[in-house]
Amino acid sequence: MESKKKIILTGDRPTGKLHIGHYVGSLRRRVELQNEGDYDKMYVFIADAQALTDNIDNPEKVRQNVIEVALDYLSAGLDPEKCTIFIQSQIPELCELSFYFMDLVSVSRLQRNPTVKTEIQMRGFGGESIPVGFFTYPISQAADITLFKATTVPAGEDQEPMLEQSREIVRRFNHIYGPTLVEPQIMLPTNQVCCRLPGTDGKAKMSKSLGNCIYLSDTAKELKKKVNSMFTDPLHLNIEDPGHLSGTYTDEQGVEHEYQNTVFIYLDAFCEDSDFEQFLPEYKNLDEMKAHYMRGGLGDGTCKKFLYNVLNSRLEPIRQRRAELEKDIPAVYDILRRGCERAREAAIETMDEVRRAMKINYFDDADLIKEQALRFKKK
Ligand code: TRP
């Protein structure tokens, strides 16, 4: 029964608007995958129920961001004709499957999940205050993936423990009930720089609370301001000085810091040779530009202006599509509703198979009833 089909599935928690870190890390690749068409089905979903597991004090944030993320998806190029976009909470079969999966995982196995461990620390949940739903979200995530028989889950490295847990659950289920579900594999980003784009301040990660994000929905003006304030090489004071792509510097307190020149990290992630032709014809490619920067004589202002042009040329079409979509928000909800309907068809089909495998389809299997009737007759 193991299906040979390639089914792609991935999703995001709607806890904020998507930023260019999401774009290079996942969204851009999803759009490519969608357009390459090398799959039987593709699902992208908004994990609102999972977002609630650690935002129970702020359900309104989750609700507002469902539509923001949907707008980001559509404006970045996800096409509802090619890829089913749906909202997790609208698929009740997910709860049903999770309910049975809960019997296949031990508490200690969940406690060992490294992603959950770090997240518990990050959220500052003390041992006493961890919500059960949060603690068990790897189980519900296994249901997200397997209910749609996903073979391929494009996601970051941090999601590998979730995939491992999902495969264990599938193996256990199939061992007990017979081959029914499909073991999913992760599809990691191909480009290392794209895995974790730092914030504009050079800090490890873009995060809303640090205010260091460039959003897909930023205007050209906001983009320019953010690029101009970006962290570069703190030692590059005069244009003639040699510049550094990374290094260490000592602050006023005498503490040494490692740094990376954020402008060049972004260029690594975004720019292509053709951008030079268009915006900076002095160089053929990024290597030539970097060499000049390190030699000295290339100012941060020029680099930032180039980066702005590159980013803006990527974001402008996204911005335009977003502006169109924002004119008719009910139509966007319609797209989501249709996506949910399509996703449910698949969900219902798998749940039927699951119930049949578990032999809890009491009322639609005449043989099950006959078998019991026979058993009692013999007595
Ligand atoms: N946990 C993922 C995140 O934090 C979101 C997610 C939920 C997901 N269910 C999924 C991703 C299923 C891939 C597949 O980003």
XYZ file of N, CA and C in Angstrom, residues 17-18 20 23 27 71-77 214-227 307-327:
141
model
N 4.193 38.427 10.399
C 4.307 38.513 8.949
C 5.605 37.814 8.527
N 5.663 37.338 7.308
C 6.882 36.655 6.873
C 7.921 37.686 6.433
N 12.199 38.418 4.927
C 13.026 37.902 3.831
C 13.866 36.695 4.259
N 11.738 34.080 3.272
C 11.729 34.029 1.806
C 12.903 33.214 1.279
N 10.356 30.066 1.442
C 9.289 30.449 0.517
C 9.724 30.398 -0.954
N -1.505 36.181 2.734
C -1.140 37.224 1.762
C 0.328 37.095 1.353
N 1.181 36.799 2.342
C 2.606 36.607 2.024
C 2.794 35.430 1.065
N 2.107 34.318 1.326
C 2.214 33.141 0.457
C 1.834 33.494 -0.972
N 0.653 34.077 -1.104
C 0.121 34.320 -2.444
C 0.955 35.370 -3.166
N 1.382 36.404 -2.428
C 2.135 37.447 -3.122
C 3.537 36.966 -3.475
N 4.073 36.011 -2.704
C 5.401 35.475 -3.045
C 5.327 34.512 -4.226
N 4.136 34.134 -4.625
C 4.021 33.323 -5.842
C 3.426 31.939 -5.662
N 13.393 42.483 7.834
C 12.875 43.121 6.622
C 11.716 42.251 6.169
N 10.512 42.825 6.179
C 9.323 42.051 5.834
C 9.074 42.067 4.333
N 8.443 40.986 3.866
C 8.041 40.936 2.457
C 7.103 42.090 2.136
N 6.362 42.535 3.133
C 5.370 43.580 2.902
C 5.915 44.985 3.150
N 7.219 45.131 3.464
C 7.794 46.475 3.647
C 7.699 47.288 2.364
N 7.481 48.601 2.523
C 7.488 49.483 1.348
C 8.938 49.725 0.916
N 9.104 50.287 -0.291
C 10.450 50.594 -0.790
C 11.161 51.544 0.180
N 10.385 52.469 0.738
C 10.969 53.448 1.660
C 11.473 52.769 2.939
N 10.640 51.891 3.486
C 11.051 51.153 4.692
C 12.283 50.303 4.400
N 12.271 49.681 3.230
C 13.398 48.832 2.842
C 14.687 49.648 2.797
N 14.613 50.824 2.157
C 15.807 51.660 2.018
C 16.350 52.021 3.392
N 15.449 52.421 4.280
C 15.857 52.831 5.619
C 16.543 51.664 6.348
N 15.957 50.491 6.237
C 16.524 49.333 6.930
C 17.880 48.940 6.351
N 17.993 48.973 5.020
C 19.270 48.589 4.408
C 20.345 49.602 4.804
N 22.756 46.558 -2.623
C 21.889 45.586 -1.932
C 20.427 46.047 -1.963
N 20.230 47.347 -1.739
C 18.853 47.864 -1.800
C 18.239 47.566 -3.171
N 19.005 47.860 -4.234
C 18.467 47.631 -5.584
C 18.141 46.166 -5.832
N 19.037 45.285 -5.356
C 18.801 43.849 -5.540
C 17.538 43.426 -4.787
N 17.493 43.796 -3.502
C 16.329 43.388 -2.697
C 15.049 43.985 -3.257
N 15.140 45.250 -3.625
C 13.929 45.901 -4.104
C 13.413 45.258 -5.389
N 14.342 44.821 -6.235
C 13.889 44.188 -7.486
C 13.219 42.845 -7.195
N 13.589 42.187 -6.090
C 12.909 40.947 -5.707
C 11.565 41.256 -5.047
N 11.551 42.296 -4.222
C 10.352 42.550 -3.414
C 9.275 43.311 -4.173
N 9.679 44.075 -5.197
C 8.697 44.907 -5.891
C 7.530 44.092 -6.482
N 7.814 43.008 -7.224
C 6.677 42.236 -7.747
C 5.811 41.615 -6.638
N 6.460 41.241 -5.528
C 5.721 40.668 -4.396
C 4.792 41.727 -3.803
N 5.355 42.937 -3.646
C 4.594 44.067 -3.117
C 3.393 44.390 -3.998
N 3.625 44.354 -5.313
C 2.524 44.683 -6.238
C 1.411 43.657 -6.149
N 1.798 42.379 -6.091
C 0.759 41.351 -5.976
C 0.006 41.490 -4.653
N 0.747 41.835 -3.602
C 0.102 41.991 -2.301
C -0.928 43.126 -2.352
N -0.524 44.224 -2.993
C -1.442 45.367 -3.073
C -2.734 44.964 -3.793
N -2.597 44.177 -4.856
C -3.790 43.688 -5.576
C -4.653 42.822 -4.667
N -4.001 41.874 -3.978
C -4.737 40.944 -3.115
C -5.444 41.675 -1.971
N -4.775 42.698 -1.449
C -5.346 43.425 -0.308
C -6.631 44.160 -0.681
N -6.817 44.400 -1.982
C -8.039 45.087 -2.417
C -9.267 44.210 -2.252
